[in-house]
Amino acid sequence: MTSQNQLKHISKFLSLVLRHKPETIGLTLDPHGWANIDELIHKASTSNEIENIDRDLIQEVVDTNDKKRFIMSEDGQHIRANQGHSIRVDLQLQPSVPPEFLYHGTATRFLDSIIEQGLKPQQRQHVHLSADTETAVSVGKRYGKPVILKIKARLMYEQGYEFYLSENGVWLTSYVLPEFILS
Ligand code: HQG
């Protein structure tokens, strides 16, 4: 069996090339964020970025990843990240109606700026929100002492802001104005 560390290492590598920097291994994603798996394996193996990557390991990461970060096309030829991109891709997600409230986990040190400027996507394509507070806490912890912001998502939607639900259950929107944030 593959060790958890090995799978995590591959997951981080896939996040790098499928969300942020495909050029690290000379890979090109299609406009919808898909990479050809054979090409990815070939280019990964001839780079110094990762050792021992093959189709079975990629399949295992897709199947066992805690956040279901990646998805394979039905024919098994392509793979993409479900969310989290900093590069421009069109995931072709349909706008969805959000629940009354969604949550965003951040660190206390960002609060003043967020209350003043609103929630910005920063390096990513979207602001990431969750339907539950547990996820928000773990997201916020990555940057320091976590704090959860409650977002008036349905009100935003009613005022014309679009929301998308990624394949792995993350809510995405472009920007959240301060007036929609409850802390
Ligand atoms: C903050 C992970 C100051 C924002 C997670 C966040 C998620 C501001 C940070 C996904 C701000 C950006 C995304 C403002 C926003 N002033 N700070 N105006 N507006 N921020 O990592 O949402 O494990 O790009 O609060 O689980 O933390 O990688 O976004 O703290 O789903 O799959 O700027 O990444 O998923 O940080 O995380 P990020 P995020 P993975």
mmCIF file with all atom_site columns, C-alpha atoms and ligand atoms in Angstrom:
data_model
loop_
_atom_site.group_PDB
_atom_site.id
_atom_site.type_symbol
_atom_site.label_atom_id
_atom_site.label_alt_id
_atom_site.label_comp_id
_atom_site.label_asym_id
_atom_site.label_entity_id
_atom_site.label_seq_id
_atom_site.pdbx_PDB_ins_code
_atom_site.Cartn_x
_atom_site.Cartn_y
_atom_site.Cartn_z
_atom_site.occupancy
_atom_site.B_iso_or_equiv
_atom_site.pdbx_formal_charge
_atom_site.auth_seq_id
_atom_site.auth_comp_id
_atom_site.auth_asym_id
_atom_site.auth_atom_id
_atom_site.pdbx_PDB_model_num
ATOM   1   C CA  . MET A 1 1   ? 0.000   0.000  0.000   1.00 0.00 ? 1   MET A CA  1
ATOM   2   C CA  . THR A 1 2   ? 1.129   3.535  -0.711  1.00 0.00 ? 2   THR A CA  1
ATOM   3   C CA  . SER A 1 3   ? 2.092   5.573  2.331   1.00 0.00 ? 3   SER A CA  1
ATOM   4   C CA  . GLN A 1 4   ? 0.026   8.608  3.316   1.00 0.00 ? 4   GLN A CA  1
ATOM   5   C CA  . ASN A 1 5   ? 3.128   10.761 2.963   1.00 0.00 ? 5   ASN A CA  1
ATOM   6   C CA  . GLN A 1 6   ? 3.691   9.614  -0.588  1.00 0.00 ? 6   GLN A CA  1
ATOM   7   C CA  . LEU A 1 7   ? 0.058   10.333 -1.505  1.00 0.00 ? 7   LEU A CA  1
ATOM   8   C CA  . LYS A 1 8   ? 0.221   13.761 0.129   1.00 0.00 ? 8   LYS A CA  1
ATOM   9   C CA  . HIS A 1 9   ? 3.396   14.531 -1.770  1.00 0.00 ? 9   HIS A CA  1
ATOM   10  C CA  . ILE A 1 10  ? 1.721   13.642 -5.067  1.00 0.00 ? 10  ILE A CA  1
ATOM   11  C CA  . SER A 1 11  ? -1.393  15.630 -4.105  1.00 0.00 ? 11  SER A CA  1
ATOM   12  C CA  . LYS A 1 12  ? 0.741   18.719 -3.473  1.00 0.00 ? 12  LYS A CA  1
ATOM   13  C CA  . PHE A 1 13  ? 2.521   18.208 -6.773  1.00 0.00 ? 13  PHE A CA  1
ATOM   14  C CA  . LEU A 1 14  ? -0.816  17.888 -8.611  1.00 0.00 ? 14  LEU A CA  1
ATOM   15  C CA  . SER A 1 15  ? -2.078  21.069 -6.904  1.00 0.00 ? 15  SER A CA  1
ATOM   16  C CA  . LEU A 1 16  ? 1.013   22.883 -8.120  1.00 0.00 ? 16  LEU A CA  1
ATOM   17  C CA  . VAL A 1 17  ? 0.710   21.854 -11.771 1.00 0.00 ? 17  VAL A CA  1
ATOM   18  C CA  . LEU A 1 18  ? -3.101  21.725 -12.049 1.00 0.00 ? 18  LEU A CA  1
ATOM   19  C CA  . ARG A 1 19  ? -3.919  24.901 -10.101 1.00 0.00 ? 19  ARG A CA  1
ATOM   20  C CA  . HIS A 1 20  ? -0.933  27.194 -10.210 1.00 0.00 ? 20  HIS A CA  1
ATOM   21  C CA  . LYS A 1 21  ? 2.112   26.455 -12.349 1.00 0.00 ? 21  LYS A CA  1
ATOM   22  C CA  . PRO A 1 22  ? 1.740   23.821 -15.078 1.00 0.00 ? 22  PRO A CA  1
ATOM   23  C CA  . GLU A 1 23  ? 4.769   25.404 -16.761 1.00 0.00 ? 23  GLU A CA  1
ATOM   24  C CA  . THR A 1 24  ? 6.977   24.013 -13.971 1.00 0.00 ? 24  THR A CA  1
ATOM   25  C CA  . ILE A 1 25  ? 7.028   20.763 -15.949 1.00 0.00 ? 25  ILE A CA  1
ATOM   26  C CA  . GLY A 1 26  ? 6.213   22.250 -19.370 1.00 0.00 ? 26  GLY A CA  1
ATOM   27  C CA  . LEU A 1 27  ? 2.569   21.159 -19.154 1.00 0.00 ? 27  LEU A CA  1
ATOM   28  C CA  . THR A 1 28  ? -0.336  23.006 -20.780 1.00 0.00 ? 28  THR A CA  1
ATOM   29  C CA  . LEU A 1 29  ? -3.878  22.825 -19.458 1.00 0.00 ? 29  LEU A CA  1
ATOM   30  C CA  . ASP A 1 30  ? -6.855  23.200 -21.767 1.00 0.00 ? 30  ASP A CA  1
ATOM   31  C CA  . PRO A 1 31  ? -9.132  26.263 -21.270 1.00 0.00 ? 31  PRO A CA  1
ATOM   32  C CA  . HIS A 1 32  ? -11.224 24.251 -18.796 1.00 0.00 ? 32  HIS A CA  1
ATOM   33  C CA  . GLY A 1 33  ? -8.271  23.229 -16.660 1.00 0.00 ? 33  GLY A CA  1
ATOM   34  C CA  . TRP A 1 34  ? -7.842  19.650 -17.926 1.00 0.00 ? 34  TRP A CA  1
ATOM   35  C CA  . ALA A 1 35  ? -4.443  18.012 -18.379 1.00 0.00 ? 35  ALA A CA  1
ATOM   36  C CA  . ASN A 1 36  ? -3.787  14.887 -20.386 1.00 0.00 ? 36  ASN A CA  1
ATOM   37  C CA  . ILE A 1 37  ? -2.687  12.267 -17.840 1.00 0.00 ? 37  ILE A CA  1
ATOM   38  C CA  . ASP A 1 38  ? -0.137  10.474 -20.055 1.00 0.00 ? 38  ASP A CA  1
ATOM   39  C CA  . GLU A 1 39  ? 1.449   13.815 -20.892 1.00 0.00 ? 39  GLU A CA  1
ATOM   40  C CA  . LEU A 1 40  ? 1.468   14.855 -17.236 1.00 0.00 ? 40  LEU A CA  1
ATOM   41  C CA  . ILE A 1 41  ? 3.180   11.593 -16.210 1.00 0.00 ? 41  ILE A CA  1
ATOM   42  C CA  . HIS A 1 42  ? 5.714   11.841 -19.016 1.00 0.00 ? 42  HIS A CA  1
ATOM   43  C CA  . LYS A 1 43  ? 6.569   15.477 -18.277 1.00 0.00 ? 43  LYS A CA  1
ATOM   44  C CA  . ALA A 1 44  ? 6.623   14.902 -14.515 1.00 0.00 ? 44  ALA A CA  1
ATOM   45  C CA  . SER A 1 45  ? 9.024   11.960 -14.871 1.00 0.00 ? 45  SER A CA  1
ATOM   46  C CA  . THR A 1 46  ? 11.421  13.918 -17.031 1.00 0.00 ? 46  THR A CA  1
ATOM   47  C CA  . SER A 1 47  ? 11.413  16.859 -14.590 1.00 0.00 ? 47  SER A CA  1
ATOM   48  C CA  . ASN A 1 48  ? 13.146  17.143 -11.234 1.00 0.00 ? 48  ASN A CA  1
ATOM   49  C CA  . GLU A 1 49  ? 9.891   18.063 -9.483  1.00 0.00 ? 49  GLU A CA  1
ATOM   50  C CA  . ILE A 1 50  ? 8.756   14.593 -8.441  1.00 0.00 ? 50  ILE A CA  1
ATOM   51  C CA  . GLU A 1 51  ? 9.890   10.987 -8.498  1.00 0.00 ? 51  GLU A CA  1
ATOM   52  C CA  . ASN A 1 52  ? 7.883   7.824  -9.100  1.00 0.00 ? 52  ASN A CA  1
ATOM   53  C CA  . ILE A 1 53  ? 4.576   9.068  -10.392 1.00 0.00 ? 53  ILE A CA  1
ATOM   54  C CA  . ASP A 1 54  ? 2.359   6.746  -12.392 1.00 0.00 ? 54  ASP A CA  1
ATOM   55  C CA  . ARG A 1 55  ? -1.261  6.281  -13.351 1.00 0.00 ? 55  ARG A CA  1
ATOM   56  C CA  . ASP A 1 56  ? -2.103  4.012  -10.394 1.00 0.00 ? 56  ASP A CA  1
ATOM   57  C CA  . LEU A 1 57  ? -0.732  6.514  -7.897  1.00 0.00 ? 57  LEU A CA  1
ATOM   58  C CA  . ILE A 1 58  ? -2.642  9.366  -9.532  1.00 0.00 ? 58  ILE A CA  1
ATOM   59  C CA  . GLN A 1 59  ? -5.804  7.265  -9.441  1.00 0.00 ? 59  GLN A CA  1
ATOM   60  C CA  . GLU A 1 60  ? -5.209  6.538  -5.737  1.00 0.00 ? 60  GLU A CA  1
ATOM   61  C CA  . VAL A 1 61  ? -4.803  10.252 -4.976  1.00 0.00 ? 61  VAL A CA  1
ATOM   62  C CA  . VAL A 1 62  ? -8.004  11.086 -6.873  1.00 0.00 ? 62  VAL A CA  1
ATOM   63  C CA  . ASP A 1 63  ? -9.919  8.348  -5.009  1.00 0.00 ? 63  ASP A CA  1
ATOM   64  C CA  . THR A 1 64  ? -8.586  8.900  -1.495  1.00 0.00 ? 64  THR A CA  1
ATOM   65  C CA  . ASN A 1 65  ? -7.888  12.638 -1.335  1.00 0.00 ? 65  ASN A CA  1
ATOM   66  C CA  . ASP A 1 66  ? -9.461  14.084 1.816   1.00 0.00 ? 66  ASP A CA  1
ATOM   67  C CA  . LYS A 1 67  ? -10.935 17.090 0.021   1.00 0.00 ? 67  LYS A CA  1
ATOM   68  C CA  . LYS A 1 68  ? -11.572 15.413 -3.354  1.00 0.00 ? 68  LYS A CA  1
ATOM   69  C CA  . ARG A 1 69  ? -9.296  18.044 -4.862  1.00 0.00 ? 69  ARG A CA  1
ATOM   70  C CA  . PHE A 1 70  ? -9.010  16.365 -8.275  1.00 0.00 ? 70  PHE A CA  1
ATOM   71  C CA  . ILE A 1 71  ? -11.319 14.714 -10.772 1.00 0.00 ? 71  ILE A CA  1
ATOM   72  C CA  . MET A 1 72  ? -10.684 12.473 -13.770 1.00 0.00 ? 72  MET A CA  1
ATOM   73  C CA  . SER A 1 73  ? -12.635 12.698 -16.995 1.00 0.00 ? 73  SER A CA  1
ATOM   74  C CA  . GLU A 1 74  ? -15.036 9.836  -17.670 1.00 0.00 ? 74  GLU A CA  1
ATOM   75  C CA  . ASP A 1 75  ? -12.728 8.293  -20.260 1.00 0.00 ? 75  ASP A CA  1
ATOM   76  C CA  . GLY A 1 76  ? -9.843  8.358  -17.756 1.00 0.00 ? 76  GLY A CA  1
ATOM   77  C CA  . GLN A 1 77  ? -7.639  10.373 -20.108 1.00 0.00 ? 77  GLN A CA  1
ATOM   78  C CA  . HIS A 1 78  ? -7.686  13.730 -18.343 1.00 0.00 ? 78  HIS A CA  1
ATOM   79  C CA  . ILE A 1 79  ? -7.431  15.162 -14.844 1.00 0.00 ? 79  ILE A CA  1
ATOM   80  C CA  . ARG A 1 80  ? -8.142  18.597 -13.351 1.00 0.00 ? 80  ARG A CA  1
ATOM   81  C CA  . ALA A 1 81  ? -8.383  20.334 -9.995  1.00 0.00 ? 81  ALA A CA  1
ATOM   82  C CA  . ASN A 1 82  ? -11.924 20.908 -8.756  1.00 0.00 ? 82  ASN A CA  1
ATOM   83  C CA  . GLN A 1 83  ? -11.149 24.371 -7.357  1.00 0.00 ? 83  GLN A CA  1
ATOM   84  C CA  . GLY A 1 84  ? -8.368  26.522 -5.943  1.00 0.00 ? 84  GLY A CA  1
ATOM   85  C CA  . HIS A 1 85  ? -6.861  27.759 -9.228  1.00 0.00 ? 85  HIS A CA  1
ATOM   86  C CA  . SER A 1 86  ? -4.683  30.815 -9.457  1.00 0.00 ? 86  SER A CA  1
ATOM   87  C CA  . ILE A 1 87  ? -4.361  30.442 -13.236 1.00 0.00 ? 87  ILE A CA  1
ATOM   88  C CA  . ARG A 1 88  ? -7.311  31.430 -15.396 1.00 0.00 ? 88  ARG A CA  1
ATOM   89  C CA  . VAL A 1 89  ? -9.470  28.445 -16.242 1.00 0.00 ? 89  VAL A CA  1
ATOM   90  C CA  . ASP A 1 90  ? -13.155 28.196 -16.986 1.00 0.00 ? 90  ASP A CA  1
ATOM   91  C CA  . LEU A 1 91  ? -14.480 25.265 -14.957 1.00 0.00 ? 91  LEU A CA  1
ATOM   92  C CA  . GLN A 1 92  ? -17.860 25.684 -16.711 1.00 0.00 ? 92  GLN A CA  1
ATOM   93  C CA  . LEU A 1 93  ? -19.697 25.528 -13.403 1.00 0.00 ? 93  LEU A CA  1
ATOM   94  C CA  . GLN A 1 94  ? -23.382 26.425 -13.442 1.00 0.00 ? 94  GLN A CA  1
ATOM   95  C CA  . PRO A 1 95  ? -24.429 29.258 -11.110 1.00 0.00 ? 95  PRO A CA  1
ATOM   96  C CA  . SER A 1 96  ? -26.104 27.802 -7.989  1.00 0.00 ? 96  SER A CA  1
ATOM   97  C CA  . VAL A 1 97  ? -28.416 29.230 -5.344  1.00 0.00 ? 97  VAL A CA  1
ATOM   98  C CA  . PRO A 1 98  ? -26.471 29.411 -2.059  1.00 0.00 ? 98  PRO A CA  1
ATOM   99  C CA  . PRO A 1 99  ? -27.921 28.786 1.412   1.00 0.00 ? 99  PRO A CA  1
ATOM   100 C CA  . GLU A 1 100 ? -28.765 31.808 3.551   1.00 0.00 ? 100 GLU A CA  1
ATOM   101 C CA  . PHE A 1 101 ? -25.298 31.807 5.100   1.00 0.00 ? 101 PHE A CA  1
ATOM   102 C CA  . LEU A 1 102 ? -21.906 30.522 3.999   1.00 0.00 ? 102 LEU A CA  1
ATOM   103 C CA  . TYR A 1 103 ? -18.668 30.637 5.994   1.00 0.00 ? 103 TYR A CA  1
ATOM   104 C CA  . HIS A 1 104 ? -15.124 31.777 5.348   1.00 0.00 ? 104 HIS A CA  1
ATOM   105 C CA  . GLY A 1 105 ? -12.247 30.833 7.618   1.00 0.00 ? 105 GLY A CA  1
ATOM   106 C CA  . THR A 1 106 ? -9.382  33.263 7.850   1.00 0.00 ? 106 THR A CA  1
ATOM   107 C CA  . ALA A 1 107 ? -6.742  34.381 10.348  1.00 0.00 ? 107 ALA A CA  1
ATOM   108 C CA  . THR A 1 108 ? -7.348  37.129 12.918  1.00 0.00 ? 108 THR A CA  1
ATOM   109 C CA  . ARG A 1 109 ? -4.476  39.163 11.509  1.00 0.00 ? 109 ARG A CA  1
ATOM   110 C CA  . PHE A 1 110 ? -6.384  39.646 8.217   1.00 0.00 ? 110 PHE A CA  1
ATOM   111 C CA  . LEU A 1 111 ? -9.599  40.838 9.880   1.00 0.00 ? 111 LEU A CA  1
ATOM   112 C CA  . ASP A 1 112 ? -9.088  44.610 9.817   1.00 0.00 ? 112 ASP A CA  1
ATOM   113 C CA  . SER A 1 113 ? -8.238  44.561 6.151   1.00 0.00 ? 113 SER A CA  1
ATOM   114 C CA  . ILE A 1 114 ? -11.171 42.267 5.286   1.00 0.00 ? 114 ILE A CA  1
ATOM   115 C CA  . ILE A 1 115 ? -13.654 44.409 7.218   1.00 0.00 ? 115 ILE A CA  1
ATOM   116 C CA  . GLU A 1 116 ? -12.398 47.438 5.335   1.00 0.00 ? 116 GLU A CA  1
ATOM   117 C CA  . GLN A 1 117 ? -11.945 45.992 1.826   1.00 0.00 ? 117 GLN A CA  1
ATOM   118 C CA  . GLY A 1 118 ? -14.204 42.943 1.760   1.00 0.00 ? 118 GLY A CA  1
ATOM   119 C CA  . LEU A 1 119 ? -13.119 39.410 0.895   1.00 0.00 ? 119 LEU A CA  1
ATOM   120 C CA  . LYS A 1 120 ? -10.932 39.321 -2.180  1.00 0.00 ? 120 LYS A CA  1
ATOM   121 C CA  . PRO A 1 121 ? -9.851  36.241 -4.132  1.00 0.00 ? 121 PRO A CA  1
ATOM   122 C CA  . GLN A 1 122 ? -6.204  37.283 -3.697  1.00 0.00 ? 122 GLN A CA  1
ATOM   123 C CA  . GLN A 1 123 ? -4.059  34.969 -5.868  1.00 0.00 ? 123 GLN A CA  1
ATOM   124 C CA  . ARG A 1 124 ? -6.958  32.639 -6.698  1.00 0.00 ? 124 ARG A CA  1
ATOM   125 C CA  . GLN A 1 125 ? -9.796  32.905 -9.195  1.00 0.00 ? 125 GLN A CA  1
ATOM   126 C CA  . HIS A 1 126 ? -12.520 32.993 -6.536  1.00 0.00 ? 126 HIS A CA  1
ATOM   127 C CA  . VAL A 1 127 ? -13.226 33.634 -2.883  1.00 0.00 ? 127 VAL A CA  1
ATOM   128 C CA  . HIS A 1 128 ? -13.688 30.196 -1.270  1.00 0.00 ? 128 HIS A CA  1
ATOM   129 C CA  . LEU A 1 129 ? -16.604 29.635 1.100   1.00 0.00 ? 129 LEU A CA  1
ATOM   130 C CA  . SER A 1 130 ? -17.983 26.585 2.883   1.00 0.00 ? 130 SER A CA  1
ATOM   131 C CA  . ALA A 1 131 ? -21.425 25.513 4.003   1.00 0.00 ? 131 ALA A CA  1
ATOM   132 C CA  . ASP A 1 132 ? -20.129 24.358 7.396   1.00 0.00 ? 132 ASP A CA  1
ATOM   133 C CA  . THR A 1 133 ? -18.106 26.071 10.101  1.00 0.00 ? 133 THR A CA  1
ATOM   134 C CA  . GLU A 1 134 ? -15.718 23.116 10.707  1.00 0.00 ? 134 GLU A CA  1
ATOM   135 C CA  . THR A 1 135 ? -14.257 23.443 7.223   1.00 0.00 ? 135 THR A CA  1
ATOM   136 C CA  . ALA A 1 136 ? -13.921 27.203 7.705   1.00 0.00 ? 136 ALA A CA  1
ATOM   137 C CA  . VAL A 1 137 ? -11.951 26.676 10.931  1.00 0.00 ? 137 VAL A CA  1
ATOM   138 C CA  . SER A 1 138 ? -9.480  24.314 9.270   1.00 0.00 ? 138 SER A CA  1
ATOM   139 C CA  . VAL A 1 139 ? -9.065  26.666 6.295   1.00 0.00 ? 139 VAL A CA  1
ATOM   140 C CA  . GLY A 1 140 ? -8.441  29.626 8.638   1.00 0.00 ? 140 GLY A CA  1
ATOM   141 C CA  . LYS A 1 141 ? -5.898  27.699 10.737  1.00 0.00 ? 141 LYS A CA  1
ATOM   142 C CA  . ARG A 1 142 ? -3.532  27.538 7.761   1.00 0.00 ? 142 ARG A CA  1
ATOM   143 C CA  . TYR A 1 143 ? -2.699  31.197 8.262   1.00 0.00 ? 143 TYR A CA  1
ATOM   144 C CA  . GLY A 1 144 ? -2.746  31.676 12.047  1.00 0.00 ? 144 GLY A CA  1
ATOM   145 C CA  . LYS A 1 145 ? -5.343  32.011 14.783  1.00 0.00 ? 145 LYS A CA  1
ATOM   146 C CA  . PRO A 1 146 ? -8.566  31.134 12.953  1.00 0.00 ? 146 PRO A CA  1
ATOM   147 C CA  . VAL A 1 147 ? -11.688 33.270 12.865  1.00 0.00 ? 147 VAL A CA  1
ATOM   148 C CA  . ILE A 1 148 ? -14.893 32.438 11.039  1.00 0.00 ? 148 ILE A CA  1
ATOM   149 C CA  . LEU A 1 149 ? -16.757 35.005 8.996   1.00 0.00 ? 149 LEU A CA  1
ATOM   150 C CA  . LYS A 1 150 ? -20.447 34.461 8.320   1.00 0.00 ? 150 LYS A CA  1
ATOM   151 C CA  . ILE A 1 151 ? -21.418 35.590 4.843   1.00 0.00 ? 151 ILE A CA  1
ATOM   152 C CA  . LYS A 1 152 ? -24.937 36.679 3.883   1.00 0.00 ? 152 LYS A CA  1
ATOM   153 C CA  . ALA A 1 153 ? -24.769 34.558 0.775   1.00 0.00 ? 153 ALA A CA  1
ATOM   154 C CA  . ARG A 1 154 ? -28.461 34.384 -0.117  1.00 0.00 ? 154 ARG A CA  1
ATOM   155 C CA  . LEU A 1 155 ? -28.797 38.148 0.164   1.00 0.00 ? 155 LEU A CA  1
ATOM   156 C CA  . MET A 1 156 ? -25.790 38.560 -2.124  1.00 0.00 ? 156 MET A CA  1
ATOM   157 C CA  . TYR A 1 157 ? -27.365 36.159 -4.590  1.00 0.00 ? 157 TYR A CA  1
ATOM   158 C CA  . GLU A 1 158 ? -30.639 38.064 -4.465  1.00 0.00 ? 158 GLU A CA  1
ATOM   159 C CA  . GLN A 1 159 ? -28.707 41.215 -5.264  1.00 0.00 ? 159 GLN A CA  1
ATOM   160 C CA  . GLY A 1 160 ? -27.193 39.655 -8.379  1.00 0.00 ? 160 GLY A CA  1
ATOM   161 C CA  . TYR A 1 161 ? -23.888 38.131 -7.239  1.00 0.00 ? 161 TYR A CA  1
ATOM   162 C CA  . GLU A 1 162 ? -23.193 34.712 -8.724  1.00 0.00 ? 162 GLU A CA  1
ATOM   163 C CA  . PHE A 1 163 ? -22.225 31.646 -6.737  1.00 0.00 ? 163 PHE A CA  1
ATOM   164 C CA  . TYR A 1 164 ? -20.831 28.347 -7.975  1.00 0.00 ? 164 TYR A CA  1
ATOM   165 C CA  . LEU A 1 165 ? -20.601 25.021 -6.196  1.00 0.00 ? 165 LEU A CA  1
ATOM   166 C CA  . SER A 1 166 ? -17.468 23.102 -7.144  1.00 0.00 ? 166 SER A CA  1
ATOM   167 C CA  . GLU A 1 167 ? -17.508 19.353 -7.763  1.00 0.00 ? 167 GLU A CA  1
ATOM   168 C CA  . ASN A 1 168 ? -16.030 18.846 -4.282  1.00 0.00 ? 168 ASN A CA  1
ATOM   169 C CA  . GLY A 1 169 ? -18.521 21.012 -2.405  1.00 0.00 ? 169 GLY A CA  1
ATOM   170 C CA  . VAL A 1 170 ? -16.652 24.330 -2.133  1.00 0.00 ? 170 VAL A CA  1
ATOM   171 C CA  . TRP A 1 171 ? -18.728 27.478 -2.747  1.00 0.00 ? 171 TRP A CA  1
ATOM   172 C CA  . LEU A 1 172 ? -17.086 30.018 -5.018  1.00 0.00 ? 172 LEU A CA  1
ATOM   173 C CA  . THR A 1 173 ? -17.836 33.681 -5.687  1.00 0.00 ? 173 THR A CA  1
ATOM   174 C CA  . SER A 1 174 ? -15.833 36.579 -7.109  1.00 0.00 ? 174 SER A CA  1
ATOM   175 C CA  . TYR A 1 175 ? -15.751 39.047 -4.239  1.00 0.00 ? 175 TYR A CA  1
ATOM   176 C CA  . VAL A 1 176 ? -17.618 39.710 -0.991  1.00 0.00 ? 176 VAL A CA  1
ATOM   177 C CA  . LEU A 1 177 ? -18.323 43.338 -0.060  1.00 0.00 ? 177 LEU A CA  1
ATOM   178 C CA  . PRO A 1 178 ? -17.911 44.257 3.644   1.00 0.00 ? 178 PRO A CA  1
ATOM   179 C CA  . GLU A 1 179 ? -21.665 44.833 4.025   1.00 0.00 ? 179 GLU A CA  1
ATOM   180 C CA  . PHE A 1 180 ? -22.316 41.100 3.494   1.00 0.00 ? 180 PHE A CA  1
ATOM   181 C CA  . ILE A 1 181 ? -19.841 39.969 6.182   1.00 0.00 ? 181 ILE A CA  1
ATOM   182 C CA  . LEU A 1 182 ? -20.837 39.184 9.767   1.00 0.00 ? 182 LEU A CA  1
ATOM   183 C CA  . SER A 1 183 ? -17.974 38.355 12.132  1.00 0.00 ? 183 SER A CA  1
HETATM 184 C C1  . HQG B 2 .   ? -7.504  36.440 2.938   1.00 0.00 ? 1   HQG B C1  1
HETATM 185 C C2  . HQG B 2 .   ? -7.483  25.452 0.484   1.00 0.00 ? 1   HQG B C2  1
HETATM 186 C C3  . HQG B 2 .   ? -6.640  40.649 3.765   1.00 0.00 ? 1   HQG B C3  1
HETATM 187 C C4  . HQG B 2 .   ? -8.411  35.244 3.002   1.00 0.00 ? 1   HQG B C4  1
HETATM 188 C C5  . HQG B 2 .   ? -8.609  25.792 1.445   1.00 0.00 ? 1   HQG B C5  1
HETATM 189 C C6  . HQG B 2 .   ? -7.404  34.113 3.062   1.00 0.00 ? 1   HQG B C6  1
HETATM 190 C C7  . HQG B 2 .   ? -9.628  26.488 0.585   1.00 0.00 ? 1   HQG B C7  1
HETATM 191 C C8  . HQG B 2 .   ? -7.753  38.913 2.792   1.00 0.00 ? 1   HQG B C8  1
HETATM 192 C C9  . HQG B 2 .   ? -6.248  34.635 2.229   1.00 0.00 ? 1   HQG B C9  1
HETATM 193 C C10 . HQG B 2 .   ? -8.820  27.066 -0.541  1.00 0.00 ? 1   HQG B C10 1
HETATM 194 C C11 . HQG B 2 .   ? -8.629  39.791 2.136   1.00 0.00 ? 1   HQG B C11 1
HETATM 195 C C12 . HQG B 2 .   ? -6.174  33.994 0.865   1.00 0.00 ? 1   HQG B C12 1
HETATM 196 C C13 . HQG B 2 .   ? -8.764  28.562 -0.456  1.00 0.00 ? 1   HQG B C13 1
HETATM 197 C C14 . HQG B 2 .   ? -8.440  41.190 2.351   1.00 0.00 ? 1   HQG B C14 1
HETATM 198 C C15 . HQG B 2 .   ? -9.205  37.788 1.603   1.00 0.00 ? 1   HQG B C15 1
HETATM 199 N N1  . HQG B 2 .   ? -7.445  41.563 3.169   1.00 0.00 ? 1   HQG B N1  1
HETATM 200 N N2  . HQG B 2 .   ? -6.765  39.315 3.602   1.00 0.00 ? 1   HQG B N2  1
HETATM 201 N N3  . HQG B 2 .   ? -9.225  42.099 1.769   1.00 0.00 ? 1   HQG B N3  1
HETATM 202 N N4  . HQG B 2 .   ? -9.509  39.078 1.402   1.00 0.00 ? 1   HQG B N4  1
HETATM 203 N N5  . HQG B 2 .   ? -8.145  37.669 2.452   1.00 0.00 ? 1   HQG B N5  1
HETATM 204 O O1  . HQG B 2 .   ? -5.316  30.324 0.442   1.00 0.00 ? 1   HQG B O1  1
HETATM 205 O O2  . HQG B 2 .   ? -9.839  30.867 1.206   1.00 0.00 ? 1   HQG B O2  1
HETATM 206 O O3  . HQG B 2 .   ? -6.248  22.606 0.850   1.00 0.00 ? 1   HQG B O3  1
HETATM 207 O O4  . HQG B 2 .   ? -5.890  32.017 -1.367  1.00 0.00 ? 1   HQG B O4  1
HETATM 208 O O5  . HQG B 2 .   ? -9.245  35.304 4.140   1.00 0.00 ? 1   HQG B O5  1
HETATM 209 O O6  . HQG B 2 .   ? -9.110  24.648 2.067   1.00 0.00 ? 1   HQG B O6  1
HETATM 210 O O7  . HQG B 2 .   ? -7.728  30.551 2.618   1.00 0.00 ? 1   HQG B O7  1
HETATM 211 O O8  . HQG B 2 .   ? -5.442  23.995 -1.033  1.00 0.00 ? 1   HQG B O8  1
HETATM 212 O O9  . HQG B 2 .   ? -7.658  31.301 0.183   1.00 0.00 ? 1   HQG B O9  1
HETATM 213 O O10 . HQG B 2 .   ? -6.976  33.885 4.380   1.00 0.00 ? 1   HQG B O10 1
HETATM 214 O O11 . HQG B 2 .   ? -10.635 25.672 0.071   1.00 0.00 ? 1   HQG B O11 1
HETATM 215 O O12 . HQG B 2 .   ? -7.231  22.301 -1.389  1.00 0.00 ? 1   HQG B O12 1
HETATM 216 O O13 . HQG B 2 .   ? -6.471  36.046 2.067   1.00 0.00 ? 1   HQG B O13 1
HETATM 217 O O14 . HQG B 2 .   ? -7.499  26.525 -0.399  1.00 0.00 ? 1   HQG B O14 1
HETATM 218 O O15 . HQG B 2 .   ? -7.747  24.277 -0.175  1.00 0.00 ? 1   HQG B O15 1
HETATM 219 O O16 . HQG B 2 .   ? -5.750  32.685 1.038   1.00 0.00 ? 1   HQG B O16 1
HETATM 220 O O17 . HQG B 2 .   ? -8.254  28.966 0.810   1.00 0.00 ? 1   HQG B O17 1
HETATM 221 P P1  . HQG B 2 .   ? -6.074  31.532 0.018   1.00 0.00 ? 1   HQG B P1  1
HETATM 222 P P2  . HQG B 2 .   ? -8.416  30.458 1.308   1.00 0.00 ? 1   HQG B P2  1
HETATM 223 P P3  . HQG B 2 .   ? -6.596  23.230 -0.458  1.00 0.00 ? 1   HQG B P3  1
#
